[in-house]
PDB file of C-alpha atoms in Angstrom:
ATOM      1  CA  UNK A   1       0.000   0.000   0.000  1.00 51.00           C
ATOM      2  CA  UNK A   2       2.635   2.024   0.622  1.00 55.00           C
ATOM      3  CA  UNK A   3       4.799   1.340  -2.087  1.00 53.00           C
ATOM      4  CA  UNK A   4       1.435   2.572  -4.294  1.00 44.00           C
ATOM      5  CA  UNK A   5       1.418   5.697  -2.236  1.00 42.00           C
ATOM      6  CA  UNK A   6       4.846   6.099  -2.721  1.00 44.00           C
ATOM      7  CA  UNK A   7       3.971   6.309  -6.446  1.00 54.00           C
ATOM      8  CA  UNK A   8       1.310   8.147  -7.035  1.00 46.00           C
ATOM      9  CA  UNK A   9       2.877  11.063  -5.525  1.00 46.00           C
ATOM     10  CA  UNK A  10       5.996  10.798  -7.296  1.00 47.00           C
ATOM     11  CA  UNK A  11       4.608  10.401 -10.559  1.00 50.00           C
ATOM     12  CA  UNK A  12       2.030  13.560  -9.820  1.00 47.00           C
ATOM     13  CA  UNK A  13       5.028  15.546  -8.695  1.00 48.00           C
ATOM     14  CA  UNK A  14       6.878  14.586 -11.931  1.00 45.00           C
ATOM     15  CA  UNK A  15       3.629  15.099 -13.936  1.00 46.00           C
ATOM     16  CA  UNK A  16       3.327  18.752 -12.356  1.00 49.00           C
ATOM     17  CA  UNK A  17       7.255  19.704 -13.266  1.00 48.00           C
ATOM     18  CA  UNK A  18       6.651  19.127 -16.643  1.00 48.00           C
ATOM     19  CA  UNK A  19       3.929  21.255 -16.995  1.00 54.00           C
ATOM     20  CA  UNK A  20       5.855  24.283 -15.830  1.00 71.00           C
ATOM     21  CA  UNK A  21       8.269  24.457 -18.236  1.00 79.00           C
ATOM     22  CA  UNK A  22       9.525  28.131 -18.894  1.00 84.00           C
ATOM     23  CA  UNK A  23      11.183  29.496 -22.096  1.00 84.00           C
ATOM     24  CA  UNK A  24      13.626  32.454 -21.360  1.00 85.00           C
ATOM     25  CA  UNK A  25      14.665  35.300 -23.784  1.00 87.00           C
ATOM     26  CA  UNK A  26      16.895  37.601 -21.403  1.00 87.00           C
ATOM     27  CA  UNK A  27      15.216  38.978 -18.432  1.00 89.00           C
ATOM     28  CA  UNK A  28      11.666  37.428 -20.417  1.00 92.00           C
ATOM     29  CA  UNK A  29      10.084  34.491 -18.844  1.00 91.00           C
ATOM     30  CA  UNK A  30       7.388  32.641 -20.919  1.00 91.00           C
ATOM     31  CA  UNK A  31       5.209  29.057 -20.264  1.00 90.00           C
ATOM     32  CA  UNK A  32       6.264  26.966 -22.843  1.00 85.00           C
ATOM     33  CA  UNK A  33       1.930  26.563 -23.534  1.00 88.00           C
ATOM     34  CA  UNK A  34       2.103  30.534 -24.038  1.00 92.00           C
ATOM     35  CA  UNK A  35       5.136  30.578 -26.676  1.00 89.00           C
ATOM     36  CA  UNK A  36       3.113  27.248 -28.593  1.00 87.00           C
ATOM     37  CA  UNK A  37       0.237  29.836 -28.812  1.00 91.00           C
ATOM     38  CA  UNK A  38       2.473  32.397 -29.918  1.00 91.00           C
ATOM     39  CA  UNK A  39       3.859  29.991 -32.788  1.00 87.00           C
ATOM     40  CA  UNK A  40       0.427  29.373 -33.564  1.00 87.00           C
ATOM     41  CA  UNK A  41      -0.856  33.030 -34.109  1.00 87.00           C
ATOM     42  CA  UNK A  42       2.176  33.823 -36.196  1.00 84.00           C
ATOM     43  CA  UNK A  43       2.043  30.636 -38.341  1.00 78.00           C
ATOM     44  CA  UNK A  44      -1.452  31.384 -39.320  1.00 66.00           C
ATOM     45  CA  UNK A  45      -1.278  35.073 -39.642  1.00 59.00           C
ATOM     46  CA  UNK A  46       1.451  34.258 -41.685  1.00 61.00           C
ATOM     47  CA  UNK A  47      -0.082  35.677 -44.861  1.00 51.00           C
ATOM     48  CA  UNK A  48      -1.254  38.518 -42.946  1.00 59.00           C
ATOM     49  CA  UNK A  49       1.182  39.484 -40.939  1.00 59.00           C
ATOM     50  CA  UNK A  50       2.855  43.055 -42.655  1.00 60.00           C
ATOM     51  CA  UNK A  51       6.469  43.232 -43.895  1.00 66.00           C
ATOM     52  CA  UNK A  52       7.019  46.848 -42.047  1.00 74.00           C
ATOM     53  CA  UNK A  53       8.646  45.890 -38.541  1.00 76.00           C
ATOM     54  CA  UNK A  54       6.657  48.211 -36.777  1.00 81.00           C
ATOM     55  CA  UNK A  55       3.622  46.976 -37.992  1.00 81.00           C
ATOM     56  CA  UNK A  56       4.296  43.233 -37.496  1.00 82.00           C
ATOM     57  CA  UNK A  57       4.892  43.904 -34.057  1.00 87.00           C
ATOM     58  CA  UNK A  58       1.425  46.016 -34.030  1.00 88.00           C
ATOM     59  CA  UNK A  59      -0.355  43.500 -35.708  1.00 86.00           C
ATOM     60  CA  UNK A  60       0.351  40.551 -33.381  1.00 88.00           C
ATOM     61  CA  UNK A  61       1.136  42.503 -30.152  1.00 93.00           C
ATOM     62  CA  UNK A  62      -3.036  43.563 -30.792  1.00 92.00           C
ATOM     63  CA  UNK A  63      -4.250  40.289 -31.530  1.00 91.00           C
ATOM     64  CA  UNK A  64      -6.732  39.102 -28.429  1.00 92.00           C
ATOM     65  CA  UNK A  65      -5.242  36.118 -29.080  1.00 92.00           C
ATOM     66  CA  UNK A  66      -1.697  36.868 -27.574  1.00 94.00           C
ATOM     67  CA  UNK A  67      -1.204  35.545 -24.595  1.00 94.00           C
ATOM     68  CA  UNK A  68      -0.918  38.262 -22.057  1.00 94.00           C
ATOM     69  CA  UNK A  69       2.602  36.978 -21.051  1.00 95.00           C
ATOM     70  CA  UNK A  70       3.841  38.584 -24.159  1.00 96.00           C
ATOM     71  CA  UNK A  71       2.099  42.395 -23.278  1.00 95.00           C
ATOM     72  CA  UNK A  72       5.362  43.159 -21.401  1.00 96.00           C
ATOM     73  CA  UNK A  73       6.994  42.388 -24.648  1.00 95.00           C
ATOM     74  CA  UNK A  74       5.007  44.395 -26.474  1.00 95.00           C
ATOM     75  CA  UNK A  75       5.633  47.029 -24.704  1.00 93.00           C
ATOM     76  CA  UNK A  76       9.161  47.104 -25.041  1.00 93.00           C
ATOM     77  CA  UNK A  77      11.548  48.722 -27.657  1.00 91.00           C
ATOM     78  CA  UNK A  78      13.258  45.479 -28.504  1.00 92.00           C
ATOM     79  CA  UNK A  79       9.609  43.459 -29.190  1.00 92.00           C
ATOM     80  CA  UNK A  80      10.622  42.655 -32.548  1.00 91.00           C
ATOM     81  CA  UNK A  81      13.722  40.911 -31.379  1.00 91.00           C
ATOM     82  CA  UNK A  82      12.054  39.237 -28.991  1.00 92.00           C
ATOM     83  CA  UNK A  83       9.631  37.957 -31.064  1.00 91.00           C
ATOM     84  CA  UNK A  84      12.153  36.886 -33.737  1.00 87.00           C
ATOM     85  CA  UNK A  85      13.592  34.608 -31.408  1.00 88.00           C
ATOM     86  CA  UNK A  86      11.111  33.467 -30.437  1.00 88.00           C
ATOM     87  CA  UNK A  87       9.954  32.146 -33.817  1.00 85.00           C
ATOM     88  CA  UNK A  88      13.159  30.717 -34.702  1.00 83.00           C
ATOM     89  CA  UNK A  89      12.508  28.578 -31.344  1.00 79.00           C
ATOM     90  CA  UNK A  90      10.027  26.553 -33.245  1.00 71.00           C
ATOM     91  CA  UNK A  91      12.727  24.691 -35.211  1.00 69.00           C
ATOM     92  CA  UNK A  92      13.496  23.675 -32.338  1.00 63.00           C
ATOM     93  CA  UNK A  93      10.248  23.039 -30.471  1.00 57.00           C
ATOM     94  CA  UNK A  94      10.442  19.348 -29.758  1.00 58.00           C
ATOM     95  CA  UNK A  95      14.049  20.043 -27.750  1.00 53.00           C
ATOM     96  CA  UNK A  96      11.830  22.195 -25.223  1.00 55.00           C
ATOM     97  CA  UNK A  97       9.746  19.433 -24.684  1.00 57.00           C
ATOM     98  CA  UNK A  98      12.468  17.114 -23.274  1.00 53.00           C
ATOM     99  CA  UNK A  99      14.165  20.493 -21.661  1.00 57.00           C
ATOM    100  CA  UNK A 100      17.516  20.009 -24.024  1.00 52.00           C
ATOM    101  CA  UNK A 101      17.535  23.741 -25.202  1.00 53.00           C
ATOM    102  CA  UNK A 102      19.014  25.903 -22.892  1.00 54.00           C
ATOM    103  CA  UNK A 103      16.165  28.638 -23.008  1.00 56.00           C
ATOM    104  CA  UNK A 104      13.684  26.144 -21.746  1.00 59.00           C
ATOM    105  CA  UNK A 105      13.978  25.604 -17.620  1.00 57.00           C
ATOM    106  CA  UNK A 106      11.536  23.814 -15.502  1.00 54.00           C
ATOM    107  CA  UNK A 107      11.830  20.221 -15.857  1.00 50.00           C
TER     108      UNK A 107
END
């Protein structure tokens, strides 16, 4: 009975760190769930999404579909970096899963 116990608990506390994992871009902290949304919204505004920097980063930063992790982001002068990086992440999307890239922490 015990040993069951024993278990259970372990396997909900492993269950609950891999839910938290956290992608990093400098001093930005974002749930891994938040940045697949992110990926998301840009892959199918794709074709909508403007060339002109500035209005790229409008576009998507006024979407109600961003997640409001990224409104700090938005906010900020370097947004477009940000969100470049953040995009180029998705090459690379299954290594934040197993926690092998080095901006993804939390497992």
């Amino acid at each position: 009975m015990r040993t069951l116990l024993v278990i259970f608990f372990l396997t909900c506390g492993l269950s609950s760190l891999m839910a938290n994992v956290i992608v990093q871009d400098g001093d930005y902290k974002f749930p891994l769930d938040d940045v697949k949304q992110l990926w998301a919204l840009m892959d199918t505004d794709k074709l909508g999404l403007p060339d002109d920097d500035k209005a790229y980063v409008s576009t998507l930063c006024n979407d109600s579909k961003l997640p409001n992790a990224f409104q700090p982001v938005c906010s900020s002068s370097d947004a477009l970096q940000v969100f470049n990086r953040l995009e180029k992440l998705t090459m690379k999307a299954d290594l934040c899963e197993i926690c092998a890239y080095a901006a993804c922490t939390g497992c």
